[in-house]
Rosetta silent file (secondary structure, phi, psi, omega in degrees, C-alpha in Angstrom):
SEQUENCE: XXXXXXXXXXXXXXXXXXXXXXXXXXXXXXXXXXXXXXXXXXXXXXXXXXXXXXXXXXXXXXXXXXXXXXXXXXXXXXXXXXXXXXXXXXXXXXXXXXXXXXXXXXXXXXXXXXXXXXXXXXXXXXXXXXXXXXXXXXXXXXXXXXXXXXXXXXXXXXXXXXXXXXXXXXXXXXXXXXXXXXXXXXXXXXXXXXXXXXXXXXXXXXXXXXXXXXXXXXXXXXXXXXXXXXXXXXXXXXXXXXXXXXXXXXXXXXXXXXXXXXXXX
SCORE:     score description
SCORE:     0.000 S_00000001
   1 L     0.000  110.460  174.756  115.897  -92.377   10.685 S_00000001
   2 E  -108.525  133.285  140.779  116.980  -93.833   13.891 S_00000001
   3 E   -18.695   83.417  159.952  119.340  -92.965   16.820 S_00000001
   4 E  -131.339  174.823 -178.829  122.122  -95.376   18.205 S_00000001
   5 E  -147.092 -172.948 -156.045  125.017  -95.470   19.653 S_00000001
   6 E  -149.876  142.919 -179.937  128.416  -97.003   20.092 S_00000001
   7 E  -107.593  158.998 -177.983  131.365  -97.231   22.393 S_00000001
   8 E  -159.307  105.959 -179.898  135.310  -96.557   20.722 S_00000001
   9 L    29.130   69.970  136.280  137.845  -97.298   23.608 S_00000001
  10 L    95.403    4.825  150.742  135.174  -96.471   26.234 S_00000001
  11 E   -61.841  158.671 -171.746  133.844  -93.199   24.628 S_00000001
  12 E  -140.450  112.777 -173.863  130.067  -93.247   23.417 S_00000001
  13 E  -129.385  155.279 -166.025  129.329  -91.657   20.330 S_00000001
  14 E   -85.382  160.351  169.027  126.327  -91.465   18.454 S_00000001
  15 E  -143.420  159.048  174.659  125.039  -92.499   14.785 S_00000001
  16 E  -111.787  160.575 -168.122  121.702  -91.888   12.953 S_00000001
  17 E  -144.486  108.514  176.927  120.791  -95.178   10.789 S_00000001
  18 L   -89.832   13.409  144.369  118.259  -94.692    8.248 S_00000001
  19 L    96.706   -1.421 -179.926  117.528  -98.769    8.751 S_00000001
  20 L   -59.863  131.573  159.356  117.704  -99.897    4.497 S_00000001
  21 L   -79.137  115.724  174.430  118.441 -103.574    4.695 S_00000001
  22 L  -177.057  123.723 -172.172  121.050 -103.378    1.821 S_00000001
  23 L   -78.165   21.782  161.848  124.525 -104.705    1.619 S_00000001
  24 E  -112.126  159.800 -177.957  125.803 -101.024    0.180 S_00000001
  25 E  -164.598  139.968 -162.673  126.585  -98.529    2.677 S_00000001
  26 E  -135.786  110.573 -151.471  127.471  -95.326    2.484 S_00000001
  27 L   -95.420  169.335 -176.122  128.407  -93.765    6.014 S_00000001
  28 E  -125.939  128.279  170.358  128.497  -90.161    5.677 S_00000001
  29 E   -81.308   98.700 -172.591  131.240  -87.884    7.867 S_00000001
  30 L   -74.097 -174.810  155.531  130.881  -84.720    8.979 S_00000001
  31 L  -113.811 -172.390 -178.581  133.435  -82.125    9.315 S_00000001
  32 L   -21.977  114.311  167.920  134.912  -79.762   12.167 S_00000001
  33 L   113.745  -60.412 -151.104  131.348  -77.565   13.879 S_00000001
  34 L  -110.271 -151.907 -167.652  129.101  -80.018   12.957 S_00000001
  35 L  -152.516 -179.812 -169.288  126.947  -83.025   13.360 S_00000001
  36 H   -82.525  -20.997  157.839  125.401  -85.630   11.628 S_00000001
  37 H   -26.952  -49.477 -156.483  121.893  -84.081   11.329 S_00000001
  38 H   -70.670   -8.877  162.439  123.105  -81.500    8.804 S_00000001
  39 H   -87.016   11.181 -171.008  122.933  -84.827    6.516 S_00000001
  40 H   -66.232  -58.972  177.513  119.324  -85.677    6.965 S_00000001
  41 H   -43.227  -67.512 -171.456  118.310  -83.633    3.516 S_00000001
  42 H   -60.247  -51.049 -166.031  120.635  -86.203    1.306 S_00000001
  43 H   -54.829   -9.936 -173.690  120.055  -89.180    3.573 S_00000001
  44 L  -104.527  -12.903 -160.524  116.074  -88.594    2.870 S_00000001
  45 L  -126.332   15.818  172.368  116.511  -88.154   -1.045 S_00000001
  46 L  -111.952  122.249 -167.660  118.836  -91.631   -1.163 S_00000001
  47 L  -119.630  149.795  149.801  117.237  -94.796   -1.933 S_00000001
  48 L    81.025   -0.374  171.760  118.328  -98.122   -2.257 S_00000001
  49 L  -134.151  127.767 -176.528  121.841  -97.770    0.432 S_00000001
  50 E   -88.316  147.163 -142.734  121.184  -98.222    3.836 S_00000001
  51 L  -150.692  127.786 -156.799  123.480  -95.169    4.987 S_00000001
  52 E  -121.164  127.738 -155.191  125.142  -94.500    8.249 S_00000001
  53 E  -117.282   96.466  158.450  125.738  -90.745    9.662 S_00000001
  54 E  -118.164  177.151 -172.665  127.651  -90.575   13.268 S_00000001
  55 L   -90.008   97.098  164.268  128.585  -87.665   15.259 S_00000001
  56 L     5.575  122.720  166.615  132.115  -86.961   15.504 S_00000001
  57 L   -40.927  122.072  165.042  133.911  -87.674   19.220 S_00000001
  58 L   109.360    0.642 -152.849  133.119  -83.863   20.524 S_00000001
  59 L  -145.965  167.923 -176.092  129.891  -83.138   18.193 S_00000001
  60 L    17.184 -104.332 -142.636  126.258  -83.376   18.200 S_00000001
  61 L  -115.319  -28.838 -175.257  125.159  -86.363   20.488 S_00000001
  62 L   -67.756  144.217  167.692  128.673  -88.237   21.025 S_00000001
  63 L   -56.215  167.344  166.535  130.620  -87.950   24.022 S_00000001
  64 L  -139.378  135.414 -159.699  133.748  -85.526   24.393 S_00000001
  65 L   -48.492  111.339 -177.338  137.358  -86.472   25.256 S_00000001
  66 L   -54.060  -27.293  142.026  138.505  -85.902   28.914 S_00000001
  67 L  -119.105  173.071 -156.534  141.353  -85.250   27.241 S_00000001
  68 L  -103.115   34.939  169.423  142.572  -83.455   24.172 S_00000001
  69 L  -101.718  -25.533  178.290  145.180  -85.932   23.113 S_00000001
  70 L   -59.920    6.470 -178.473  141.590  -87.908   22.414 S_00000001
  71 L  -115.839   20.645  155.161  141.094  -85.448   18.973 S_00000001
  72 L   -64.137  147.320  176.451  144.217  -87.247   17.468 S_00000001
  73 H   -40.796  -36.383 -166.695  144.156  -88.537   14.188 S_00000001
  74 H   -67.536  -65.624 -175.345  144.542  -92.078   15.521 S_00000001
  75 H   -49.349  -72.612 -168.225  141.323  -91.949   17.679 S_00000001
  76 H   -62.829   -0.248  109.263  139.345  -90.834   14.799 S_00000001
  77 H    19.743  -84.651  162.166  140.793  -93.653   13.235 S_00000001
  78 H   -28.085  -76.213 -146.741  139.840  -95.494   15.822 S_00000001
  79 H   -86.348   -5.085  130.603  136.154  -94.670   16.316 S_00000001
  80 H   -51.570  -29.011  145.781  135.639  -95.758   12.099 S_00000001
  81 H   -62.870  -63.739 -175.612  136.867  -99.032   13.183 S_00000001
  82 H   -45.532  -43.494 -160.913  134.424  -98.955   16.139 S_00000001
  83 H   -74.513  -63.664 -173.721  131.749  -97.605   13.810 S_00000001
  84 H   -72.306  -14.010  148.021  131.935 -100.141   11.226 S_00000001
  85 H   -33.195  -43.720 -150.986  132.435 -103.029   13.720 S_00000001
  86 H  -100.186  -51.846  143.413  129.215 -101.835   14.774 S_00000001
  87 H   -66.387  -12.511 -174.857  127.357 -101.809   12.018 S_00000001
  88 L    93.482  172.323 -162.905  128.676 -105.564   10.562 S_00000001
  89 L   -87.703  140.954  163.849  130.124 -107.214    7.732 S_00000001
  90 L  -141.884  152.072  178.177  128.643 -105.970    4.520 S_00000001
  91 L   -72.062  -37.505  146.012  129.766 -106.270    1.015 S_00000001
  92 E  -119.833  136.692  172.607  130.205 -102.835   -0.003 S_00000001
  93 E  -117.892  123.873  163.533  131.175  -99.616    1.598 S_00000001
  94 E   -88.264  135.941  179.648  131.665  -96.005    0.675 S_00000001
  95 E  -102.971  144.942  166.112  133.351  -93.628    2.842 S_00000001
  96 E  -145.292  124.515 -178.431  132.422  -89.757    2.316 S_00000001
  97 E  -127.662  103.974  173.915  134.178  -87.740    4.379 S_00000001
  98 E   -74.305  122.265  162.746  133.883  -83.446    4.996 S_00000001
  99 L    65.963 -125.083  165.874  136.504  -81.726    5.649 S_00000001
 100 H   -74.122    3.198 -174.050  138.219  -83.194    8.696 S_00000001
 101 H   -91.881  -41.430  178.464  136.370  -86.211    7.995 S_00000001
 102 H   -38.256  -63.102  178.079  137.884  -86.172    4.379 S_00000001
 103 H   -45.853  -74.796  165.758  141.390  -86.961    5.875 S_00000001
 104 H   -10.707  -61.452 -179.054  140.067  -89.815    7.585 S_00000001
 105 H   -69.122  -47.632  165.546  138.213  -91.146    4.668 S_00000001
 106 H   -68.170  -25.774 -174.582  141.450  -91.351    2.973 S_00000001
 107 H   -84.911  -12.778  176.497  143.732  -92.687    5.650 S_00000001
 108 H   -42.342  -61.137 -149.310  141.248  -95.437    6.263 S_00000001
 109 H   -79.549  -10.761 -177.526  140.810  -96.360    2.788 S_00000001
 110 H   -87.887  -53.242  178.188  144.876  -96.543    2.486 S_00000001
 111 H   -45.028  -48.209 -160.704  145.456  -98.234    5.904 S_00000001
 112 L  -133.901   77.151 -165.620  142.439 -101.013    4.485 S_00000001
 113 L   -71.096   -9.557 -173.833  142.162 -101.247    0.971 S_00000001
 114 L   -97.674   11.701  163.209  140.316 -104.291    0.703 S_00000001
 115 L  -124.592  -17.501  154.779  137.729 -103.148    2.719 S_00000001
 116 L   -95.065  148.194 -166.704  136.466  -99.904    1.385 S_00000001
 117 L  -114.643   -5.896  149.981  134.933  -99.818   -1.858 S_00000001
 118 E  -164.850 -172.254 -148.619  135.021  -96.685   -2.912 S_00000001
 119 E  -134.964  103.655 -175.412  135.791  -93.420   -1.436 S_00000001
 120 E   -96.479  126.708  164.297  134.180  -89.432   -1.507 S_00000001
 121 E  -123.918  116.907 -160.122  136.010  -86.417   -0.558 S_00000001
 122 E  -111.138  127.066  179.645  134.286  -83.229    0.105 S_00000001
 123 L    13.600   70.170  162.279  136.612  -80.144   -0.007 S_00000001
 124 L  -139.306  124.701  179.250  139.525  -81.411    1.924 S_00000001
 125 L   -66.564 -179.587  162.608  143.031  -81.616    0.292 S_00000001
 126 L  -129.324   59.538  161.100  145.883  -83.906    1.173 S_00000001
 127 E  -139.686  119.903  149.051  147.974  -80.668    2.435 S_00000001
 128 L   -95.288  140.488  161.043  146.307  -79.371    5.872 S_00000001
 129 L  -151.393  140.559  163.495  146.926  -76.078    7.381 S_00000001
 130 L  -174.156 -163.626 -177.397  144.550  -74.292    9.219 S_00000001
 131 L  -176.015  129.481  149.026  144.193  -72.589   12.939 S_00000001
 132 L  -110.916   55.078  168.280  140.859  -72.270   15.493 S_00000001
 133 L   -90.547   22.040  165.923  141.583  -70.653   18.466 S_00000001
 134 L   -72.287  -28.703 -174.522  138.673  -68.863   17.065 S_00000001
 135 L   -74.590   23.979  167.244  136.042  -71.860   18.792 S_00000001
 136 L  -114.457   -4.901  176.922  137.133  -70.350   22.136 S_00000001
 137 L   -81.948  -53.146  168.313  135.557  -67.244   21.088 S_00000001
 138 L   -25.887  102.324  173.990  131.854  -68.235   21.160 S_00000001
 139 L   -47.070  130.636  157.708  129.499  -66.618   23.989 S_00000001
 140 L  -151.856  140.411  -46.700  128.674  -69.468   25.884 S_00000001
 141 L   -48.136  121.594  163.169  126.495  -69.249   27.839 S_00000001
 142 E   -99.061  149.567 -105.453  124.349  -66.727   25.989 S_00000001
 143 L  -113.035  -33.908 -170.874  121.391  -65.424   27.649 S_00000001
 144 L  -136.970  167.765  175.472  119.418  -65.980   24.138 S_00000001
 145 H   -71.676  -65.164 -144.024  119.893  -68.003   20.532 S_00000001
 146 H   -71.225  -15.572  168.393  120.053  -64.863   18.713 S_00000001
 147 H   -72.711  -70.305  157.561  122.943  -63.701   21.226 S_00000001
 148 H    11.990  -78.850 -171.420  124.562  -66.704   20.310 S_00000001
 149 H   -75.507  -52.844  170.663  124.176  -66.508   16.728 S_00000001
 150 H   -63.370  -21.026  162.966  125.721  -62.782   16.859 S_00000001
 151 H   -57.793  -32.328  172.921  128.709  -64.080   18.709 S_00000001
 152 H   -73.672  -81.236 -138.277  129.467  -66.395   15.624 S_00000001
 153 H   -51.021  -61.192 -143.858  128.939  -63.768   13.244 S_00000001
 154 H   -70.898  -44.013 -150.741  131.434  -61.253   15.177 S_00000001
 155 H   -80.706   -2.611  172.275  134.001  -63.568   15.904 S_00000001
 156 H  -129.296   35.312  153.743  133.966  -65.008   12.154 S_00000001
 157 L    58.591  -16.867 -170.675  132.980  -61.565   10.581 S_00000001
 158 L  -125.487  178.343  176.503  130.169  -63.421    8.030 S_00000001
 159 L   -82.606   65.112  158.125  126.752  -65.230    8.765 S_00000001
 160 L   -81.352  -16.223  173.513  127.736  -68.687   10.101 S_00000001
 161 H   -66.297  -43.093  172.100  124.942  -69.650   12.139 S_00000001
 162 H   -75.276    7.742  155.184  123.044  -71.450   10.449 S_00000001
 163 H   -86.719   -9.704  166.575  125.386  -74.056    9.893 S_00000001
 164 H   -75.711  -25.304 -129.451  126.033  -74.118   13.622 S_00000001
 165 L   -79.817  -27.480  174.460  122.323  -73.882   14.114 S_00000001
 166 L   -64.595   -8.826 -169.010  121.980  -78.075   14.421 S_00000001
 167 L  -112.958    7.168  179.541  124.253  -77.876   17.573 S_00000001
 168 L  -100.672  144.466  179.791  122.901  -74.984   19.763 S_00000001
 169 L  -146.423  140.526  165.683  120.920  -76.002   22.152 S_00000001
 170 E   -56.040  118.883 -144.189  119.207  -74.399   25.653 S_00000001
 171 E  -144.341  142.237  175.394  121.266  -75.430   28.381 S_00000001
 172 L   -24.646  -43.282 -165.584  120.321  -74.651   32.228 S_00000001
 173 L  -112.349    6.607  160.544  122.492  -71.665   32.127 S_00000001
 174 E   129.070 -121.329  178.074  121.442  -70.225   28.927 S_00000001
 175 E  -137.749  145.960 -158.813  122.353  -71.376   25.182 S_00000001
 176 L  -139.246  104.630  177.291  125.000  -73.316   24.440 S_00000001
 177 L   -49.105  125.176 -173.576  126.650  -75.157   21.569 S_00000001
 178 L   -51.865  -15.162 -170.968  126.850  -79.229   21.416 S_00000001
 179 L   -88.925 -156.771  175.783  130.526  -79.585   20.354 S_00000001
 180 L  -125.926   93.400 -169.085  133.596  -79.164   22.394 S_00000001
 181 L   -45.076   -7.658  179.158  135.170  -75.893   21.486 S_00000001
 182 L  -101.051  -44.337  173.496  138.868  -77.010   22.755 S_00000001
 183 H   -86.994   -5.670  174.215  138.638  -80.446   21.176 S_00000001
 184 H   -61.288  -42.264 -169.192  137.603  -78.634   17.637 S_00000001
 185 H   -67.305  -38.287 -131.019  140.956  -76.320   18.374 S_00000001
 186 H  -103.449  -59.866 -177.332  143.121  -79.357   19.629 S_00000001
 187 H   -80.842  -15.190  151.251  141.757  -82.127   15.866 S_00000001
 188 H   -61.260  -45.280 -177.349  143.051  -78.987   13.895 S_00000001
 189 H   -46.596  -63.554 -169.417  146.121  -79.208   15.292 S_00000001
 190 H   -41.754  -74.235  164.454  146.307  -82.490   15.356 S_00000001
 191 H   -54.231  -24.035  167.274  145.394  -82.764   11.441 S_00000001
 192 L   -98.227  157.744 -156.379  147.395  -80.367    9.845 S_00000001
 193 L   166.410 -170.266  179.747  150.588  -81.783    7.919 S_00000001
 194 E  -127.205  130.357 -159.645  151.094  -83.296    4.930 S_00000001
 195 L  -139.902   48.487 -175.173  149.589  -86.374    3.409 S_00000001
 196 H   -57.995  -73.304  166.416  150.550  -86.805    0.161 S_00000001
 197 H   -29.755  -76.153 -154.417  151.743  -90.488    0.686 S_00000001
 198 H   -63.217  -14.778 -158.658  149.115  -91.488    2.613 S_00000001
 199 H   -85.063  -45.442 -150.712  146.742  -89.758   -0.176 S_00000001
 200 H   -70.752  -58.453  153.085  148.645  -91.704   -3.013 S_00000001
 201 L    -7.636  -26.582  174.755  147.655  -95.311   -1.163 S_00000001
 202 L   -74.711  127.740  155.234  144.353  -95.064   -2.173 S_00000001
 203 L  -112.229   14.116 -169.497  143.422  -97.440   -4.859 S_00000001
 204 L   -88.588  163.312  166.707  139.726  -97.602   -4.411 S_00000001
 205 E   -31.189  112.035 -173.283  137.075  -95.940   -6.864 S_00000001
 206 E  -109.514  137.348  174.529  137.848  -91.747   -5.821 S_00000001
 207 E  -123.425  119.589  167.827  135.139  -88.659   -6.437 S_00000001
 208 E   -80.032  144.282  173.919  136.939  -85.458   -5.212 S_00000001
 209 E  -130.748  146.820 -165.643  134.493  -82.731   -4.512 S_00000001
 210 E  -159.724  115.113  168.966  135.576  -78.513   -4.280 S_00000001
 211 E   -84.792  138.321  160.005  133.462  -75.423   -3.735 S_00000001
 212 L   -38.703  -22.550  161.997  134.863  -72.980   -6.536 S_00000001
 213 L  -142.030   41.984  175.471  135.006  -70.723   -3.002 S_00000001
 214 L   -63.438  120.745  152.194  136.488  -72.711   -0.488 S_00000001
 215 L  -127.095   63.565 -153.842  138.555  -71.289    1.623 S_00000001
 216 L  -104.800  -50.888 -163.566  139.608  -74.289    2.937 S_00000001
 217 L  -112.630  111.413  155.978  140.804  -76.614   -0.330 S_00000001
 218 L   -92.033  168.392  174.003  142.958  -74.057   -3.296 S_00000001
 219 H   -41.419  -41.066 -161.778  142.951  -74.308   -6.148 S_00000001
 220 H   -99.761   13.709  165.593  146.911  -75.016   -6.483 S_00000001
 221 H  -106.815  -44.662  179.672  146.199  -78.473   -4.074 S_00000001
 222 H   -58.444  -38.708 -174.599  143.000  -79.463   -5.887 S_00000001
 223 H   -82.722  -62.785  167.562  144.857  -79.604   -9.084 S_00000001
 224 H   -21.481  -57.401  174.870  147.771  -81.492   -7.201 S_00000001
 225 H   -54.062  -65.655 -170.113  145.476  -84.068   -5.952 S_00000001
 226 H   -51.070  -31.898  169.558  144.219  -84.607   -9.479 S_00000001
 227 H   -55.404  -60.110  168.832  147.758  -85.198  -10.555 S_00000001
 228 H   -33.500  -42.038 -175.912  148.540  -86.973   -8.106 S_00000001
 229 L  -149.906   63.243 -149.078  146.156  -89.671   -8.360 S_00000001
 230 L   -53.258  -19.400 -163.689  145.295  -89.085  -12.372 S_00000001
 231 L  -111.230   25.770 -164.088  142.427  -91.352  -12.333 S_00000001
 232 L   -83.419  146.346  152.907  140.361  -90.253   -9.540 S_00000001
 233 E   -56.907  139.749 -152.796  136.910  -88.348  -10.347 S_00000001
 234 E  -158.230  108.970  160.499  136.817  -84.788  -10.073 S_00000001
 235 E  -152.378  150.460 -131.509  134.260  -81.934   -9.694 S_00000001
 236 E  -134.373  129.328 -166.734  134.243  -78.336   -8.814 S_00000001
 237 E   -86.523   98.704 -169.536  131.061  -76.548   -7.318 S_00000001
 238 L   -79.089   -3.398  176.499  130.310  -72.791   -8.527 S_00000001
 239 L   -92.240  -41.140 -164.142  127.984  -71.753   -6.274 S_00000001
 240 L   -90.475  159.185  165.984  130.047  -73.394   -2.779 S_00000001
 241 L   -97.621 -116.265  155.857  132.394  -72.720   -0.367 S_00000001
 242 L   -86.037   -2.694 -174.681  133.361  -75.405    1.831 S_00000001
 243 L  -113.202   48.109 -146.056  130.317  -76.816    2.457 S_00000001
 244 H   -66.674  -84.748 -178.800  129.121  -78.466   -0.215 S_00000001
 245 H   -48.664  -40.453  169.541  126.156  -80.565    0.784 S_00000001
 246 H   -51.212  -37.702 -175.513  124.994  -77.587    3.027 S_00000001
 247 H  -119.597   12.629  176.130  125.285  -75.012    0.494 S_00000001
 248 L  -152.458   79.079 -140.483  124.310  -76.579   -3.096 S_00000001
 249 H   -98.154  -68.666 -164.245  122.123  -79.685   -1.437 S_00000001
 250 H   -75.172    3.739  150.778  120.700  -80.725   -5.102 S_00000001
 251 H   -75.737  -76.853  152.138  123.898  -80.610   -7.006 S_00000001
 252 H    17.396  -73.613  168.582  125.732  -82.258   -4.465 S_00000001
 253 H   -42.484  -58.517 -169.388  123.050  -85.233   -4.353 S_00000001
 254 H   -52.353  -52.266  173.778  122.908  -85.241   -8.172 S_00000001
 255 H   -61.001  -76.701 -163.959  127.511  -85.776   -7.904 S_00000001
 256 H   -31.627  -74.858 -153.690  126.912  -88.416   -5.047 S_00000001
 257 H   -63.546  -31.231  161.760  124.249  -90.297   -6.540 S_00000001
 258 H   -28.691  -55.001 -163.105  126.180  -90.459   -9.610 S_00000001
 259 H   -87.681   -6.084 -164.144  129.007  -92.010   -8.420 S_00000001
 260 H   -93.255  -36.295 -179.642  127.165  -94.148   -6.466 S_00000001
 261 H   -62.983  -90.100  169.532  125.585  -95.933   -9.719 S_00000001
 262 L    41.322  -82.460  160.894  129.047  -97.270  -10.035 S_00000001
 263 L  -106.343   12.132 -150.719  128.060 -100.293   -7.915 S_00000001
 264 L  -153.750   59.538 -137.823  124.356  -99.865   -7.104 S_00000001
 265 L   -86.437    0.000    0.000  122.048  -98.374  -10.195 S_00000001
């Protein structure tokens, strides 16, 4: 698993590359908090795709936007042009996209249908709504991790740290989380709306994915999507929330690498 990086209209954002020589590729997207690390478990238990993880503008290892018209939809847009530019011409690509990445992953595959070849969506709808002025909440600096880690839990009432836990880091002035708590606040905004259209555009190979206790993607949208686009693949997680690969890692795999057979056995 190797480090690089990449410039997208003079920003420098990072990617991990687990180096398979293979003309399928399957880049994987986080969403909103996180980074590309938290994909290392699947990316270790996938053979046979050489498979490309980067860190959101604002996240892990990537730069963050001097200004917060940079978390528009267009820029992340953008830096998935940059990214695959970056990696080269290949013959097939999958998009998987979490969350805010999910949105992406569809307008991509709608803007450029002939170049993705098939498409994963992990518990994101094509209706957004949502609101973080909660990421402005976070002790930063805190004097310790475990001060930290109680600052998540109060300001989002449950046990969230460990999915934050890839981005804190010890910082001069005490511990501090890698993303940019303003542009996290700024690509919500930015992203919710409605994207029904742009949803319907897709004609590549689809696998919708939905924790059973998301309370991100209902119930009454998930069934919409499937309507919407009747021939798209479709399964629903009973153990997850919104977090699918994080919080059911071998089901998850087991739905990927399924769908994945498709073009690549």
């Amino acid at each position: 698993m190797e480090q690089h990086f990449f410039n997208s209209n003079g920003l420098q954002l990072a990617y991990l590359d687990n180096g398979v020589e293979s003309d399928y590729v399957l880049v994987l997207m986080h969403g909103l908090f996180a980074r590309a690390t938290l994909y290392k478990p699947f990316m270790e238990r996938t053979k046979g795709w050489r498979i490309i993880a980067p860190d959101l503008r604002g996240h892990g290892r990537s730069g963050h936007s001097a200004e917060l018209t940079g978390y528009d939809r267009d820029s992340y847009l953008q830096d998935l042009e940059a990214l695959l530019e970056e990696i080269g011409e290949t013959k097939y690509i999958v998009l998987l996209g979490h969350s805010l990445s999910g949105v992406t992953a569809y307008q991509f595959a709608a803007k450029y249908p002939d170049r993705i070849t098939g498409l994963i969506i992990e518990d994101m709808g094509h209706k957004v709504s949502g609101e973080l002025t909660y990421a402005l909440k976070f002790q930063q600096p805190a004097d310790t991790l475990a001060a930290l880690s109680h600052s998540i839990e109060q300001v989002q009432n449950e046990n969230h740290f460990l999915y934050y836990a890839e981005s804190a880091y010890e910082a001069k002035d005490g511990w501090r989380l890698c993303f940019d708590s303003k542009g996290i606040k700024a690509s919500q905004d930015y992203l919710n709306g409605d994207y029904t259209d742009t949803y319907q555009k897709v004609t590549c190979p689809t696998l919708l994915m939905r924790g059973v206790h998301s309370p991100i993607l209902s119930e009454e949208v998930w069934e919409e999507m499937k309507q919407l686009r009747p021939k798209v693949e479709a399964e629903q997680f009973d153990k997850c929330g919104h977090s699918i690969h994080f919080e059911d890692l071998n089901s998850f795999s087991r739905s990927v690498h399924q769908f994945l057979k498709k073009w690549k056995t």
